[in-house]
mmCIF file of C-alpha atoms in Angstrom:
data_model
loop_
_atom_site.group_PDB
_atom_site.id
_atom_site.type_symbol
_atom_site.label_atom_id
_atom_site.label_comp_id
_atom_site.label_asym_id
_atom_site.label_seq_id
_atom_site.Cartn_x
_atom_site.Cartn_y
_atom_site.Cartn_z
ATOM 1 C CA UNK A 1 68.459 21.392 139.453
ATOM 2 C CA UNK A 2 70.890 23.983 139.157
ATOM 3 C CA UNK A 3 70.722 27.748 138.563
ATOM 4 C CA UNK A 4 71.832 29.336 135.224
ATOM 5 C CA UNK A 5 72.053 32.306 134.089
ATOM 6 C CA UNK A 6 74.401 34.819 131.773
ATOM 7 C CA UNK A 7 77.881 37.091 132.689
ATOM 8 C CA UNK A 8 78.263 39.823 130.141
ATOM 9 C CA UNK A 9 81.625 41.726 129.992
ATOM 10 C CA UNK A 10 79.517 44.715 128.137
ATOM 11 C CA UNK A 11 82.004 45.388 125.609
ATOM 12 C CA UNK A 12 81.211 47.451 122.675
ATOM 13 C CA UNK A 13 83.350 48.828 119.864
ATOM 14 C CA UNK A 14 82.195 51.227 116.888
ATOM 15 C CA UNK A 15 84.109 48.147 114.661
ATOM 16 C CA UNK A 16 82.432 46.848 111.524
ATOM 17 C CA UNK A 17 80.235 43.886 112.737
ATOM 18 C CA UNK A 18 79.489 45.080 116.194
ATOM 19 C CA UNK A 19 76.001 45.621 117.698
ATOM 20 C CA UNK A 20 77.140 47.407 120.526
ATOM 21 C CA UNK A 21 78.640 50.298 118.955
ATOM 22 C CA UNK A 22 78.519 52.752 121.715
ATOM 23 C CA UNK A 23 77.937 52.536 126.079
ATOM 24 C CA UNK A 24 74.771 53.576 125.402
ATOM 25 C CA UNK A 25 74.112 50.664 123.227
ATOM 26 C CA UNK A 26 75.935 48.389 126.208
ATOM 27 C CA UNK A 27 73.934 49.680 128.926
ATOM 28 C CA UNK A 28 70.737 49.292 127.233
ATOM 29 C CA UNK A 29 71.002 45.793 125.314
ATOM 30 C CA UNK A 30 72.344 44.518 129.126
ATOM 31 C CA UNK A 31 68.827 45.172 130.309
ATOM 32 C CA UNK A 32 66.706 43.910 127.197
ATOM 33 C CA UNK A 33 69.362 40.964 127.581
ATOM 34 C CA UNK A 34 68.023 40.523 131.338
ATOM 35 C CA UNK A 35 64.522 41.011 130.336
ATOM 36 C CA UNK A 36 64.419 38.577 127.555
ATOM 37 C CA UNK A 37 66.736 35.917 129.628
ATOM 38 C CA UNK A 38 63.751 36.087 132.752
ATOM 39 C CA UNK A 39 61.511 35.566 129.647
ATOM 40 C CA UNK A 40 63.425 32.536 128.709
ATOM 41 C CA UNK A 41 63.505 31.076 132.248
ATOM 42 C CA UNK A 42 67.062 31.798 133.072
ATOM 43 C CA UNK A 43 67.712 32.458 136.398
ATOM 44 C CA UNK A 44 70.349 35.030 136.801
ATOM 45 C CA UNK A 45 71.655 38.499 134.577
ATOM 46 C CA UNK A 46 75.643 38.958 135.320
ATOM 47 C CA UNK A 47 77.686 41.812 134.649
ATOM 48 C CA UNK A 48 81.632 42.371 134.900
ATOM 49 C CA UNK A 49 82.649 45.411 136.315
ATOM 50 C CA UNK A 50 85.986 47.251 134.426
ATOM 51 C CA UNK A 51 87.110 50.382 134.641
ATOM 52 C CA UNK A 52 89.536 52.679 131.916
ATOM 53 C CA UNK A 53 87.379 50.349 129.314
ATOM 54 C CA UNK A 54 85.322 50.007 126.630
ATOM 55 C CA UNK A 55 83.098 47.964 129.060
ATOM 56 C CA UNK A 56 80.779 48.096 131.790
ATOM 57 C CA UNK A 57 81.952 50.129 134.651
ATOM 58 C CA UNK A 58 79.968 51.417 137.277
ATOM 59 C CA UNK A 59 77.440 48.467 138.148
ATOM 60 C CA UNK A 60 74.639 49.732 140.184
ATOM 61 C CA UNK A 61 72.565 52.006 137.960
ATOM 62 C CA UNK A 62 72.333 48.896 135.537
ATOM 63 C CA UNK A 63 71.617 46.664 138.498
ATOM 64 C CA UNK A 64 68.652 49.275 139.372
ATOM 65 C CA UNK A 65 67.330 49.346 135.885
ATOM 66 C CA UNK A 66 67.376 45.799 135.206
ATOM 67 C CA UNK A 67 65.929 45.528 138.834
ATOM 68 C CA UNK A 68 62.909 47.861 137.727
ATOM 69 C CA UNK A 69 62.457 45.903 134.476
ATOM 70 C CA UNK A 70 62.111 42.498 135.596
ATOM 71 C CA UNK A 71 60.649 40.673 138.789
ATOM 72 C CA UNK A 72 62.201 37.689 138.940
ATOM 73 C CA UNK A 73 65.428 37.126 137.403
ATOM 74 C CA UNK A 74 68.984 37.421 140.156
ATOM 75 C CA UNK A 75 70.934 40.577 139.045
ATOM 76 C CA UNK A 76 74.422 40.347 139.727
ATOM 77 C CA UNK A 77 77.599 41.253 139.402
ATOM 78 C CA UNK A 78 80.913 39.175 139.042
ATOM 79 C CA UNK A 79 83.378 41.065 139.817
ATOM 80 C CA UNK A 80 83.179 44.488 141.686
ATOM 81 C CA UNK A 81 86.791 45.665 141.897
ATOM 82 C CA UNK A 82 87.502 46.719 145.373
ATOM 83 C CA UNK A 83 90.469 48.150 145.150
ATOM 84 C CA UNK A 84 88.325 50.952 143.651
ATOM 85 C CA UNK A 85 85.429 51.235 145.752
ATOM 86 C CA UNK A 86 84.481 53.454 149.047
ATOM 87 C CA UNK A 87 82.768 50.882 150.815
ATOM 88 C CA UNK A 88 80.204 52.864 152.434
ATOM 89 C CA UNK A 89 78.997 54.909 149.619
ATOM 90 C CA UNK A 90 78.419 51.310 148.206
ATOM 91 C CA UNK A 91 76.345 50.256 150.733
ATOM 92 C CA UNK A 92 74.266 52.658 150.174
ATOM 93 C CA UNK A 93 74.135 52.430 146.279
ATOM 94 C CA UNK A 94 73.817 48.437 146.285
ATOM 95 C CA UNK A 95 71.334 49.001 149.267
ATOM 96 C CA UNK A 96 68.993 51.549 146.922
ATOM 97 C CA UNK A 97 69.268 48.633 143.924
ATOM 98 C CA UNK A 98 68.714 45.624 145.915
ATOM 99 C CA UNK A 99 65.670 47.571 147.275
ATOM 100 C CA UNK A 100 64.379 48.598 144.099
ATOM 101 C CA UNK A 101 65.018 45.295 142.771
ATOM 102 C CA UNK A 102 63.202 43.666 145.572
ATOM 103 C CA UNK A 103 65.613 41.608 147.454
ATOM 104 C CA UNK A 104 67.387 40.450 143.637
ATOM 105 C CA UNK A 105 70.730 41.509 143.954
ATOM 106 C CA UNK A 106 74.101 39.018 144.080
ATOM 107 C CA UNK A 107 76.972 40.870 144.029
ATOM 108 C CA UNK A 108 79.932 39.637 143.296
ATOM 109 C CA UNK A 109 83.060 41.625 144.754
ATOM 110 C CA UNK A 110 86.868 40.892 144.834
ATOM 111 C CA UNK A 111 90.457 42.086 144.047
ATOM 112 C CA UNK A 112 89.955 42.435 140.499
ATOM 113 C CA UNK A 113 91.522 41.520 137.731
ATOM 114 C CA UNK A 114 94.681 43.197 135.939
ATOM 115 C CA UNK A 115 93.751 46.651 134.821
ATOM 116 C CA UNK A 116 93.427 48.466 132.007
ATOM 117 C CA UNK A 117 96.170 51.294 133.390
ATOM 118 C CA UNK A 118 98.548 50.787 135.673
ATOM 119 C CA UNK A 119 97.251 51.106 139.442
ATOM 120 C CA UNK A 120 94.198 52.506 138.375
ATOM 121 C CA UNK A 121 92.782 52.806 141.526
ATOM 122 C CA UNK A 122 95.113 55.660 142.233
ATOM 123 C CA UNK A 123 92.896 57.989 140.347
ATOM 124 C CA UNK A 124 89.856 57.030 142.015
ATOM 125 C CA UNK A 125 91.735 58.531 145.049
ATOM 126 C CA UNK A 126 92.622 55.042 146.989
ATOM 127 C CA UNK A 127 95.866 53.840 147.524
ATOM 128 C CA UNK A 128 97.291 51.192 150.042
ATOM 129 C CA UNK A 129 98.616 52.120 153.684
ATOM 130 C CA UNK A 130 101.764 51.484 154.159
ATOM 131 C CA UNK A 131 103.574 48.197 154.262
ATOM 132 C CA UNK A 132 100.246 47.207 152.458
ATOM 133 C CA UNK A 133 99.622 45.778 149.004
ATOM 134 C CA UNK A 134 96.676 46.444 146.328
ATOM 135 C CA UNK A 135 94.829 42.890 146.926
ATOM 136 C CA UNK A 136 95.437 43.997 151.000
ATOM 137 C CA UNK A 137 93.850 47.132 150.467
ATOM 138 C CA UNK A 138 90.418 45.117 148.521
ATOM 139 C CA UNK A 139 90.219 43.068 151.265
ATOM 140 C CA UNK A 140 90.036 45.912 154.127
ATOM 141 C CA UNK A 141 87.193 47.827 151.798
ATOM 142 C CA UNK A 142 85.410 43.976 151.547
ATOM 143 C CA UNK A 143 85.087 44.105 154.970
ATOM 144 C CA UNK A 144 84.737 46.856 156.305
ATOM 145 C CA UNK A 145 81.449 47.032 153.548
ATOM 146 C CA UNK A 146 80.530 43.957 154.751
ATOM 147 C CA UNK A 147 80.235 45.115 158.662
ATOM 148 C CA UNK A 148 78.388 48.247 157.503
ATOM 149 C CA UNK A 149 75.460 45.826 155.644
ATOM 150 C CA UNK A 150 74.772 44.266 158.891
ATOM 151 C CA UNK A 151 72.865 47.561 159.189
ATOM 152 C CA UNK A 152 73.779 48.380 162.969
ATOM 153 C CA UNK A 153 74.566 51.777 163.357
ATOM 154 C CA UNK A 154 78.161 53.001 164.228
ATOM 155 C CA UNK A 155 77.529 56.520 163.374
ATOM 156 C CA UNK A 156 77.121 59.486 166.168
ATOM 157 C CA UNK A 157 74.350 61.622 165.587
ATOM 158 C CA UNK A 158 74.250 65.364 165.797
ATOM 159 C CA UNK A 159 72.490 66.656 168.172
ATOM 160 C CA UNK A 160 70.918 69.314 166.389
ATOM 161 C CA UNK A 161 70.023 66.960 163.221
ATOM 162 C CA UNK A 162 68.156 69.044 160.191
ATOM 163 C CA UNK A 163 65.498 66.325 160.453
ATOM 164 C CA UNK A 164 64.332 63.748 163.531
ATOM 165 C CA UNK A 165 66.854 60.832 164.491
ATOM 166 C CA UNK A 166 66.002 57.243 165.546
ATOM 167 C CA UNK A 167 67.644 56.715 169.105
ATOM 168 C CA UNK A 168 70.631 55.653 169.061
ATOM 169 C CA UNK A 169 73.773 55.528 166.353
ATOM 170 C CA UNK A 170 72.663 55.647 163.404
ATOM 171 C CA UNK A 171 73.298 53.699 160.133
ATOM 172 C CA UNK A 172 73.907 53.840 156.429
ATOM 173 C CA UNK A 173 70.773 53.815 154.675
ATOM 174 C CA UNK A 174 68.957 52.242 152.613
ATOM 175 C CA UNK A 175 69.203 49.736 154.499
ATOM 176 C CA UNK A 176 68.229 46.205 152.837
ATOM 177 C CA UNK A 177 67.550 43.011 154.827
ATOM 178 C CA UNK A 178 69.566 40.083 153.768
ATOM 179 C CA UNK A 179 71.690 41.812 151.333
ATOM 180 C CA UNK A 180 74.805 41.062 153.683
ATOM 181 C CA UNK A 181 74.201 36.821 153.033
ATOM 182 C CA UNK A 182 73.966 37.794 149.165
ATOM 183 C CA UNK A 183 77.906 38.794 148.715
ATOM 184 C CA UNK A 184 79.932 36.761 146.859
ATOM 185 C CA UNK A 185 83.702 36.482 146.552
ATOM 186 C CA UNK A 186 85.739 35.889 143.226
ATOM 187 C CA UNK A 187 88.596 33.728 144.426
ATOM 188 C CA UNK A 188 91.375 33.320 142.013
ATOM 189 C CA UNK A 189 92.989 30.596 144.592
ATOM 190 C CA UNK A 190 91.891 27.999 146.813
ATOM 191 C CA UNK A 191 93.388 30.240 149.723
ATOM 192 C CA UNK A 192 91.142 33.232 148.896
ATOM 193 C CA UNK A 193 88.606 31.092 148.416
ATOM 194 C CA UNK A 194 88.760 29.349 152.598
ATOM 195 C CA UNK A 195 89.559 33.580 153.662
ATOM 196 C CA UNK A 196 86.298 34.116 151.563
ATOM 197 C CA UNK A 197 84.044 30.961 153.354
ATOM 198 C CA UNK A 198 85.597 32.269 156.943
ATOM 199 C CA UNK A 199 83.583 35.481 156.414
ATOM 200 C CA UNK A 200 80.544 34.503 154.887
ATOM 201 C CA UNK A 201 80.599 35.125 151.406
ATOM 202 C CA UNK A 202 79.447 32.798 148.257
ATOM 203 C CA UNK A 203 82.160 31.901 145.695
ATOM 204 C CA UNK A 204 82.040 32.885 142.382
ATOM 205 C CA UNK A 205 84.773 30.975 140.652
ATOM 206 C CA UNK A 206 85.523 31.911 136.669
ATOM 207 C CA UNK A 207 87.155 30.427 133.808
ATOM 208 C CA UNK A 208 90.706 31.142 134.904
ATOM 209 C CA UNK A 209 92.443 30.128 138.340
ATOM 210 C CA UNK A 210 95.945 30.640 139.536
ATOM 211 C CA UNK A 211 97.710 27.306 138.730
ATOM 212 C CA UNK A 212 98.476 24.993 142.226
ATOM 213 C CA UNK A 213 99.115 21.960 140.733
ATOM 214 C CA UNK A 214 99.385 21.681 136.930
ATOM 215 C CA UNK A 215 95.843 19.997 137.013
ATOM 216 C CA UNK A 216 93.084 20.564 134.372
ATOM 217 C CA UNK A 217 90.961 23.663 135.021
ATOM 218 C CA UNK A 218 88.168 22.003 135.808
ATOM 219 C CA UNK A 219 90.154 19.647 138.378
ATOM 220 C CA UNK A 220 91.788 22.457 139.919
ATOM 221 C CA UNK A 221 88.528 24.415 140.415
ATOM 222 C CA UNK A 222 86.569 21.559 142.150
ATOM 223 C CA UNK A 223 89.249 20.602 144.133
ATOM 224 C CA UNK A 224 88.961 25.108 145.136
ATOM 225 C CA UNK A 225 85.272 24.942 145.357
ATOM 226 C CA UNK A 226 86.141 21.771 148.173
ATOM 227 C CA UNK A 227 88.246 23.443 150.293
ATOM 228 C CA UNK A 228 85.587 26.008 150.504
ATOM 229 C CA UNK A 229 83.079 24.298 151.492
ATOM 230 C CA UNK A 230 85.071 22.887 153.927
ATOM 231 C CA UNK A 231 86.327 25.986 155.163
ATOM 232 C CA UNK A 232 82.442 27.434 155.563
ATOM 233 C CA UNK A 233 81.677 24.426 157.652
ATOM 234 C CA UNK A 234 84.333 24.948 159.906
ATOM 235 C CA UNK A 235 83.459 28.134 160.623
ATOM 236 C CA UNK A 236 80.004 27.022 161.744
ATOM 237 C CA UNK A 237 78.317 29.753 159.116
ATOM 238 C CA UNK A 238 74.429 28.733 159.881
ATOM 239 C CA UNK A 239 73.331 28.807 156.380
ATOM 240 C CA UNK A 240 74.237 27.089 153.398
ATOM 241 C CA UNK A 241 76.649 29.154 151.165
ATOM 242 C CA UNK A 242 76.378 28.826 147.333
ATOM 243 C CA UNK A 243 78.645 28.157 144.183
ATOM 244 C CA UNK A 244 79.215 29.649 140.598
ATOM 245 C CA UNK A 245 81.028 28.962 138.364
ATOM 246 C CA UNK A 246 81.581 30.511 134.836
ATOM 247 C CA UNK A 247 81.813 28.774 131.192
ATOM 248 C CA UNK A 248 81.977 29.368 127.807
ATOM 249 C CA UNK A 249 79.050 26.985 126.096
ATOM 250 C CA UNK A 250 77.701 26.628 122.599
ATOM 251 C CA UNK A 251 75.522 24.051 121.663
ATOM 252 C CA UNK A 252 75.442 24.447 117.906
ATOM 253 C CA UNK A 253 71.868 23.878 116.345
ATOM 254 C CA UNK A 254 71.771 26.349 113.722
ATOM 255 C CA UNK A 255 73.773 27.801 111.141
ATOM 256 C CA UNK A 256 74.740 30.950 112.448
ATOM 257 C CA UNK A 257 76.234 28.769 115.520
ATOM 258 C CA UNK A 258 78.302 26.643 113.417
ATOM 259 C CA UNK A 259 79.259 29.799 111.889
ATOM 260 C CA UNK A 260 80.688 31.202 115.021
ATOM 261 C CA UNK A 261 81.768 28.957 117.186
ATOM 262 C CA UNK A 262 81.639 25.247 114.521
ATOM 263 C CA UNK A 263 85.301 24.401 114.292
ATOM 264 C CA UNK A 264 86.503 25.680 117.774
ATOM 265 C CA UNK A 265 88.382 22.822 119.726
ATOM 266 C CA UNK A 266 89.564 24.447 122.916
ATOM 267 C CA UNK A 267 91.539 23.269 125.176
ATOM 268 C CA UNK A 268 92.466 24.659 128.826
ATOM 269 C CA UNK A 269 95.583 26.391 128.134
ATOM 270 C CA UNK A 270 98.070 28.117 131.031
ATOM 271 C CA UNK A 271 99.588 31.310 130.813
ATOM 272 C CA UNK A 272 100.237 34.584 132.863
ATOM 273 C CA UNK A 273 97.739 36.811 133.746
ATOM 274 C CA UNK A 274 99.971 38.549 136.171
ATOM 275 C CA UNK A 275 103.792 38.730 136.243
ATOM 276 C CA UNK A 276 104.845 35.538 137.937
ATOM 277 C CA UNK A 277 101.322 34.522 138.412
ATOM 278 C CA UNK A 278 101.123 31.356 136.234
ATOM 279 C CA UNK A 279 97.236 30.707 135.405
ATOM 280 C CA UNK A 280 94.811 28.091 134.113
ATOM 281 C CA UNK A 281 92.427 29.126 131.949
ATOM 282 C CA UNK A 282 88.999 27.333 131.083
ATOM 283 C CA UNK A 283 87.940 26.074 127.535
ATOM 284 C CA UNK A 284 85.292 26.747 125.184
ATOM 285 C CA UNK A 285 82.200 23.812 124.946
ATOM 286 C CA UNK A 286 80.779 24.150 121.716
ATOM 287 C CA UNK A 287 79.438 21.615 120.049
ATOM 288 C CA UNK A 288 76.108 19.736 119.006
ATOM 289 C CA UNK A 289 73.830 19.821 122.277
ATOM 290 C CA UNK A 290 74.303 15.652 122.570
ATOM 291 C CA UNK A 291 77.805 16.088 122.395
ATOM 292 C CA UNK A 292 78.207 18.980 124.657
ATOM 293 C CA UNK A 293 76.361 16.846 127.244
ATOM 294 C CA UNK A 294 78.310 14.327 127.375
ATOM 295 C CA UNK A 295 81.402 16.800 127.393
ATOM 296 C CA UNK A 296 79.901 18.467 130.442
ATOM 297 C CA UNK A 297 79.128 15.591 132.494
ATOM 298 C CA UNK A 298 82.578 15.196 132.756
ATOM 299 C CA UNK A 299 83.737 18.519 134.226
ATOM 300 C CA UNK A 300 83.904 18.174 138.186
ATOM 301 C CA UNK A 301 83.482 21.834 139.169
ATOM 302 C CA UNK A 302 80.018 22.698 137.226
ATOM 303 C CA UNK A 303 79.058 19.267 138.992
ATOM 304 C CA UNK A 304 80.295 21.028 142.447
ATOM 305 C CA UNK A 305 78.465 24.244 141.716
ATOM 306 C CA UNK A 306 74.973 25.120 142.361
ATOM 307 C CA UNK A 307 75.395 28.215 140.010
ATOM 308 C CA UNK A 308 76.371 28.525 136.497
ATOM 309 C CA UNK A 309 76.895 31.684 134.254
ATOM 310 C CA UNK A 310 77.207 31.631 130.761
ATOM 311 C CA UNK A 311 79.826 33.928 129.225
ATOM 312 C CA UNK A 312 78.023 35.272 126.307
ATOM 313 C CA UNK A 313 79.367 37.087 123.413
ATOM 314 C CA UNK A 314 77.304 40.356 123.873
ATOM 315 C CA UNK A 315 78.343 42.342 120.807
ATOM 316 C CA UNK A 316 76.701 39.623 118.685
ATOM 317 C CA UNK A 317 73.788 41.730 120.356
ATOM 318 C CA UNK A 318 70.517 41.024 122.696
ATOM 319 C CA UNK A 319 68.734 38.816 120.007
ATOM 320 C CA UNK A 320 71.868 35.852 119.117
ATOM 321 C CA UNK A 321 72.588 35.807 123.294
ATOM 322 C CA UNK A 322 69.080 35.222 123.907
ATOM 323 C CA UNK A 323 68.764 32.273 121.568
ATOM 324 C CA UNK A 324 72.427 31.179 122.834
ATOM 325 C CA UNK A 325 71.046 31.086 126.219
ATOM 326 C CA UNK A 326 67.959 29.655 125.219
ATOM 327 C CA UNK A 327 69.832 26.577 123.313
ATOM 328 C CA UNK A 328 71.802 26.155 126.559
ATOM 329 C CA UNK A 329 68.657 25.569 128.631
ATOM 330 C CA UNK A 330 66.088 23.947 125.959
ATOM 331 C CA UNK A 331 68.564 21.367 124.403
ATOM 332 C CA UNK A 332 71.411 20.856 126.896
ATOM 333 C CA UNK A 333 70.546 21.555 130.358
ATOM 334 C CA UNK A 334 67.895 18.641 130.751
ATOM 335 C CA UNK A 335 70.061 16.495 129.800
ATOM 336 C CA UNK A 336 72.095 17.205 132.274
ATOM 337 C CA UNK A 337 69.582 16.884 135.011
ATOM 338 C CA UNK A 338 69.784 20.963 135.269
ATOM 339 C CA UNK A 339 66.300 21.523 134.255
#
């Protein structure tokens, strides 16, 4: 068995042929897109997190709606940029979702990913200390937001509150139990990944990696997800961590599929996603669903995963991702001993 469920990038564009003209349209088909995935026995409702962008942004009202809209479905996110985030205010607003959602959320957190201006951050009023870089500065805010959802309190009270005080120091709140084991880490390289396993955190793993070898994707991102794992268990975590990974898959059983996506044959391609940062980026699966299982049995990090997000296509709109999900799990996942 394995998990699945969807990562939407929320784009939308007034363009001819979109059905996510506006944010209003984004924000709104993402929940009917989480609703009707729960309905289709999915397992989890992903969102990337951008910022300057005609794309979601700001995560956690979404996460709260979608939270108050279904009641079984993981809400998630994959990635939170925290180069721009105060880490206590979101404790409190990922506490407040995860509460509302009841004990739902998996958020996904980490550097981020190449912007759309240049040091972005900068206007959200952060900037690294000195002698510091960007990525340094994300992984301070990771954890210092990470000690805070332990939920001890570190705070001193005044004495002469407005309203009553617990004893003691006192703590962000809401406060929501287990949160702090539901943080995941989106680790571009296997050494991110081990810092990630040493504190706790899951790994979310996408369809790009920085290149350390020249290997396939898929090769490279098994042999990250390993030294993970083995990094968790020598830090003598006492819980098992968990695993996603992200993919682009089309199984093609109607027309409108083979309209789309018939043709494609993707390959893993590198390139630079950063100046002198040489990456490996993931291919497309699309194909008929007997084909596409066979082509899937053969990549070793969805095997080493316990997680898998689709990448959907969300301007296509909430009715074509739902059936794209649904072909994924109907036709293709039991095949694959995933259902």
């Amino acid at each position: 068995m394995k998990k699945i469920g969807f990562l939407s990038f929320g784009h939308w564009s007034p363009s001819h042929g979109s059905q996510t003209q506006s944010a209003s349209d984004a924000l709104l088909q993402s929940i009917d897109l989480a609703v009707a995935a729960e309905e289709l026995g999915a397992d989890g409702a992903y969102f990337r997190v951008h910022h300057f962008a005609r794309q979601l942004a700001s995560p956690f009202p979404l996460l709260a709606a979608a939270g108050a809209k279904t009641s079984r479905i993981e809400l998630g996110t994959a990635v939170i940029d925290m180069r721009y985030e105060n880490p206590l205010y979101m404790v409190e607003d990922a506490g407040a979702a995860d509460l509302i959602a009841g004990g739902r959320l998996q958020l996904g957190i980490s550097r981020g990913s190449p912007e759309q201006v240049i040091d972005g951050w900068r206007y959200f009023g952060y900037q690294p200390q000195e002698g510091e870089t960007d990525a340094d500065m994300a992984r301070t805010n990771t954890q210092i937001f990470l000690e805070a959802l332990k939920g001890q309190g570190f705070a001193q009270p005044n004495p002469r509150p407005m309203f009553p005080n617990p004893p003691g120091m006192l703590r962000l709140e809401p406060h929501s139990d287990g949160l702090r084991e539901r943080i995941w880490w989106g680790a571009a390289s296997n050494g991110t990944a081990e810092w990630a396993a040493k504190l706790g955190m899951n790994l979310q793993s996408s369809t790009l990696k920085f290149d350390e070898g020249g290997k396939p994707f898929h090769v490279q991102q098994a042999e990250q997800i390993r030294a993970y794992l083995a990094a968790w268990k020598e830090a003598g975590h006492g819980r098992e961590p968990r695993v996603s990974v992200s993919r682009s898959i089309f199984a093609l059983v109607n027309d409108m599929d083979r309209a789309y996506f018939g043709g494609s044959d993707s390959q893993d391609h590198f390139g630079y996603i950063e100046p002198e940062k040489v990456a490996v980026f993931g291919r497309t699966y699309a194909a008929e669903p007997d084909v596409l299982v066979e082509q899937l049995k053969e990549d070793e990090a969805i095997a080493e995963a316990d997680t898998l997000l689709l990448t959907i296509p969300n301007q296509l709109g909430v009715d074509y991702n739902a059936h794209a999900i649904e072909s994924v799990l109907k036709h293709v996942a039991p095949g694959l001993g995933w259902r």
